[in-house]
Tab-separated table of C-alpha atoms in Angstrom:
chain	number	residue	atom	x	y	z
A	29	MET	CA	0.180	0.056	0.294
A	30	SER	CA	1.548	3.563	-1.024
A	31	LEU	CA	1.640	6.313	1.587
A	32	LEU	CA	-1.166	8.000	0.060
A	33	CYS	CA	-3.363	5.171	0.598
A	34	PHE	CA	-2.137	4.487	3.980
A	35	ILE	CA	-2.816	8.272	4.839
A	36	LEU	CA	-6.214	8.187	3.270
A	37	VAL	CA	-7.640	4.801	4.705
A	38	SER	CA	-6.798	6.316	8.327
A	39	LEU	CA	-8.853	9.354	7.899
A	40	LEU	CA	-12.540	9.190	8.853
A	41	PRO	CA	-14.287	12.463	7.258
A	42	ARG	CA	-16.493	11.783	4.211
A	43	VAL	CA	-14.439	14.490	2.074
A	44	ILE	CA	-10.671	14.489	2.446
A	45	ALA	CA	-9.263	17.986	2.043
A	46	ILE	CA	-5.615	18.086	1.303
A	47	PRO	CA	-3.642	21.391	1.441
A	48	LEU	CA	-1.734	21.658	-1.935
A	49	ARG	CA	1.312	24.113	-2.295
A	50	PHE	CA	0.984	24.321	-6.185
A	51	PRO	CA	-1.894	24.997	-8.909
A	52	ILE	CA	-3.289	22.185	-10.713
A	53	THR	CA	-1.817	23.842	-13.938
A	54	SER	CA	1.394	24.066	-12.483
A	55	GLU	CA	4.625	22.228	-13.441
A	56	PHE	CA	3.607	19.167	-11.530
A	57	GLY	CA	0.911	18.271	-14.026
A	58	ASP	CA	3.452	18.197	-16.844
A	59	PRO	CA	5.501	14.826	-16.628
A	60	ASP	CA	8.264	15.817	-19.270
A	61	ASN	CA	8.610	19.165	-17.193
A	62	MET	CA	11.978	18.373	-15.327
A	63	LEU	CA	12.186	20.070	-12.025
A	64	PRO	CA	14.936	22.607	-11.538
A	65	GLU	CA	17.674	21.402	-8.834
A	66	GLU	CA	17.475	23.515	-5.295
A	67	THR	CA	20.064	23.933	-3.074
A	68	ILE	CA	19.778	23.132	0.700
A	69	GLU	CA	18.858	26.566	1.285
A	70	GLU	CA	16.326	26.892	-1.226
A	71	LYS	CA	14.675	23.705	-0.222
A	72	PHE	CA	13.893	25.143	3.370
A	73	ALA	CA	12.852	28.431	2.350
A	74	ARG	CA	10.385	26.585	-0.044
A	75	SER	CA	9.160	24.432	2.447
A	76	ASP	CA	8.887	27.197	5.235
A	77	ALA	CA	5.528	28.196	4.448
A	78	ASN	CA	5.164	30.776	7.447
A	79	HIS	CA	8.628	31.963	7.159
A	80	ASP	CA	9.356	31.225	10.960
A	81	GLY	CA	13.026	29.883	9.868
A	82	LYS	CA	11.511	26.446	11.313
A	83	LEU	CA	9.831	23.455	9.534
A	84	THR	CA	6.631	21.605	10.949
A	85	PHE	CA	6.018	18.169	10.244
A	86	ASP	CA	3.459	19.139	7.541
A	87	GLU	CA	5.973	21.502	5.935
A	88	PHE	CA	8.824	19.142	5.974
A	89	LEU	CA	6.754	16.513	3.705
A	90	HIS	CA	7.418	19.164	1.030
A	91	ILE	CA	10.787	19.371	1.355
A	92	GLU	CA	11.430	16.926	-1.281
A	93	ARG	CA	10.128	18.438	-4.720
A	94	LEU	CA	10.422	15.131	-6.522
A	95	TYR	CA	8.427	12.971	-3.714
A	96	GLU	CA	6.012	16.185	-3.984
A	97	GLN	CA	5.376	15.717	-7.548
A	98	ILE	CA	4.681	12.001	-7.127
A	99	MET	CA	2.035	12.382	-4.467
A	100	TRP	CA	0.450	15.226	-6.226
A	101	ASP	CA	0.130	12.907	-9.542
A	102	GLU	CA	-1.391	10.354	-7.395
A	103	PHE	CA	-3.534	12.400	-5.671
A	104	THR	CA	-5.011	13.715	-8.950
A	105	GLU	CA	-5.483	10.118	-10.017
A	106	TYR	CA	-8.061	9.889	-7.144
A	107	ASP	CA	-9.638	13.066	-7.764
A	108	GLN	CA	-11.840	12.047	-10.276
A	109	ASN	CA	-13.961	15.265	-10.505
A	110	LYS	CA	-10.777	17.384	-10.236
A	111	ASP	CA	-12.197	19.630	-7.275
A	112	GLY	CA	-9.365	19.257	-5.266
A	113	VAL	CA	-10.251	16.963	-2.882
A	114	VAL	CA	-10.817	13.291	-2.428
A	115	SER	CA	-14.143	12.022	-1.469
A	116	ARG	CA	-14.658	8.607	0.149
A	117	ASP	CA	-16.314	7.654	-2.838
A	118	GLU	CA	-13.690	8.669	-5.114
A	119	TYR	CA	-11.071	6.973	-2.859
A	120	GLU	CA	-12.930	3.721	-2.688
A	121	GLY	CA	-13.517	3.805	-6.517
A	122	ARG	CA	-10.042	4.328	-7.301
A	123	LEU	CA	-8.889	1.485	-5.277
A	124	SER	CA	-11.710	-0.991	-6.683
A	125	ALA	CA	-10.893	-0.383	-10.233
A	126	GLN	CA	-7.257	-0.676	-9.340
A	127	ALA	CA	-8.193	-4.404	-7.618
A	128	GLU	CA	-10.106	-5.203	-10.486
A	129	LYS	CA	-7.233	-4.476	-12.879
A	130	ILE	CA	-4.768	-6.530	-11.185
A	131	SER	CA	-7.143	-9.448	-11.005
A	132	ASP	CA	-7.465	-9.047	-14.777
A	133	GLU	CA	-4.060	-8.976	-15.333
A	134	LYS	CA	-2.938	-11.726	-13.150
A	135	ALA	CA	-5.791	-13.970	-14.844
A	136	LYS	CA	-4.042	-13.169	-18.153
A	137	TYR	CA	-0.711	-13.719	-16.853
A	138	PHE	CA	-1.628	-17.123	-15.436
A	139	GLY	CA	-3.974	-18.316	-18.195
A	140	ARG	CA	-1.419	-17.566	-20.903
A	141	ILE	CA	1.248	-19.732	-19.211
A	142	TYR	CA	-1.295	-22.749	-19.282
A	143	GLU	CA	-1.969	-21.951	-22.692
A	144	ASP	CA	1.540	-21.708	-23.917
A	145	PHE	CA	3.056	-24.494	-21.516
A	146	ASP	CA	0.411	-27.053	-20.751
A	147	GLU	CA	1.423	-29.201	-23.704
A	148	ASP	CA	-1.411	-32.018	-22.677
A	149	PHE	CA	-4.140	-29.663	-21.951
A	150	ASP	CA	-4.718	-31.315	-18.417
A	151	LEU	CA	-4.889	-28.225	-16.591
A	152	GLU	CA	-1.912	-29.190	-14.590
A	153	LEU	CA	1.903	-28.607	-15.316
A	154	ASN	CA	4.023	-31.351	-15.112
A	155	PRO	CA	7.931	-31.102	-14.022
A	156	THR	CA	9.092	-30.955	-17.732
A	157	GLU	CA	6.490	-28.219	-18.456
A	158	VAL	CA	7.504	-26.268	-15.326
A	159	GLN	CA	11.229	-26.777	-16.424
A	160	ASN	CA	10.332	-25.046	-19.884
A	161	ILE	CA	8.567	-22.092	-18.203
A	162	LEU	CA	11.508	-21.526	-16.336
A	163	ARG	CA	14.046	-21.849	-19.249
A	164	GLN	CA	11.769	-19.500	-21.785
A	165	ARG	CA	10.577	-16.976	-19.363
A	166	PHE	CA	12.985	-16.871	-16.727
A	167	LEU	CA	16.293	-17.817	-18.309
A	168	LEU	CA	16.746	-20.443	-15.729
A	169	GLU	CA	18.304	-23.993	-15.386
A	170	THR	CA	17.200	-26.356	-12.711
A	171	ARG	CA	19.335	-28.600	-10.730
A	172	SER	CA	19.392	-32.020	-9.794
A	173	ASN	CA	17.160	-30.975	-6.617
A	174	PHE	CA	14.358	-29.837	-8.600
A	175	PRO	CA	12.247	-32.780	-7.854
A	176	GLU	CA	12.058	-32.110	-4.432
A	177	ILE	CA	11.603	-28.533	-5.351
A	178	PHE	CA	8.438	-29.521	-7.363
A	179	ALA	CA	7.067	-31.664	-4.860
A	180	ALA	CA	7.153	-29.121	-2.139
A	181	PHE	CA	4.618	-27.055	-4.527
A	182	ASP	CA	2.665	-30.155	-5.660
A	183	GLU	CA	0.273	-30.262	-2.593
A	184	ASP	CA	-2.245	-32.716	-3.768
A	185	GLN	CA	0.916	-34.892	-5.087
A	186	SER	CA	-0.617	-35.680	-8.372
A	187	GLY	CA	2.413	-34.910	-10.111
A	188	GLY	CA	1.498	-31.539	-11.728
A	189	LEU	CA	0.968	-28.198	-10.729
A	190	SER	CA	-2.721	-26.995	-10.797
A	191	ILE	CA	-3.611	-23.508	-11.421
A	192	GLY	CA	-3.490	-22.316	-7.732
A	193	GLU	CA	-0.262	-24.392	-6.954
A	194	TYR	CA	1.526	-22.807	-9.838
A	195	ILE	CA	0.450	-19.651	-8.587
A	196	LYS	CA	2.102	-20.079	-5.283
A	197	PHE	CA	5.460	-21.307	-7.297
A	198	ASP	CA	5.443	-18.317	-9.290
A	199	ALA	CA	5.202	-16.093	-6.390
A	200	ASN	CA	8.257	-18.095	-4.502
A	201	ILE	CA	10.614	-19.416	-7.143
A	202	PRO	CA	13.512	-20.594	-5.105
A	203	PHE	CA	15.977	-18.499	-7.795
A	204	TYR	CA	19.089	-19.294	-5.582
A	205	GLU	CA	18.748	-23.015	-6.428
A	206	MET	CA	18.290	-22.723	-10.049
A	207	ASP	CA	21.248	-21.425	-12.370
A	208	PRO	CA	21.318	-18.855	-15.465
A	209	VAL	CA	20.837	-20.539	-19.005
A	210	ARG	CA	23.953	-20.766	-20.322
A	211	MET	CA	24.288	-18.861	-23.488
A	212	SER	CA	25.367	-21.527	-25.871
A	213	THR	CA	22.241	-23.269	-24.803
A	214	THR	CA	19.208	-23.217	-27.506
A	215	ILE	CA	16.073	-22.052	-26.137
A	216	PRO	CA	13.064	-22.758	-27.758
A	217	LYS	CA	11.622	-19.574	-29.450
A	218	MET	CA	8.827	-18.483	-27.389
A	219	ASN	CA	5.757	-16.247	-29.128
A	220	ALA	CA	5.810	-12.715	-28.327
A	221	LYS	CA	3.025	-12.005	-25.891
A	222	SER	CA	1.856	-8.873	-24.696
A	223	GLU	CA	0.725	-9.974	-21.190
A	224	LYS	CA	2.257	-8.739	-18.240
A	225	LEU	CA	1.900	-8.345	-14.328
A	226	PRO	CA	1.365	-4.560	-13.364
A	227	GLY	CA	4.851	-2.975	-13.235
A	228	MET	CA	6.551	-6.124	-14.831
A	229	LYS	CA	8.349	-5.308	-18.139
A	230	PRO	CA	8.164	-7.462	-21.056
A	231	LEU	CA	10.463	-10.422	-21.034
A	232	LYS	CA	13.043	-9.615	-23.964
A	233	MET	CA	14.779	-12.774	-25.264
A	234	VAL	CA	18.384	-12.128	-26.065
A	235	LYS	CA	19.434	-13.231	-29.564
A	236	GLN	CA	21.462	-16.096	-30.140
A	237	ASN	CA	24.538	-16.225	-32.625
């Protein structure tokens, strides 16, 4: 949970007012506008709103302009009607939309995993199929102890990982128990897919000579 989310969820009033140090049309609304560098003295003077030579906690929160811009950008995402405040309905609506989007992206991601690698279409991934995933998507080779690792995630001991079991494996891959694919190893060509989890960059395969 972001710092802004934590602050908002802890406040009880129906409408949450946030004191802003810059207008909506300022440089903070332009992602291509680089912030000028400031000296220590300039940072302090800008943050000292009442010019008393001391910073309150509220003033101190504004001392880093980049942090302030990040928080402003996030605030405007919640403030759907652009009235300068975030209502509880806007707050809850934004979080619900984010949760739904993440859920959809995860469903697409894991659905594509089974579509690409479940070769016998039994909705379970056997050890060989999981090794193919590791090799093609993570560029990892397993070691001799892979059967033990696989068995630890195969909770029902069926010999294959169900979707629920694979989700746990995907989130807890023991990278330290595996080795990088050697550059001389021929990696089967994988289809270029557009699906990815939020915040995850698409995997780029290194062209083999």
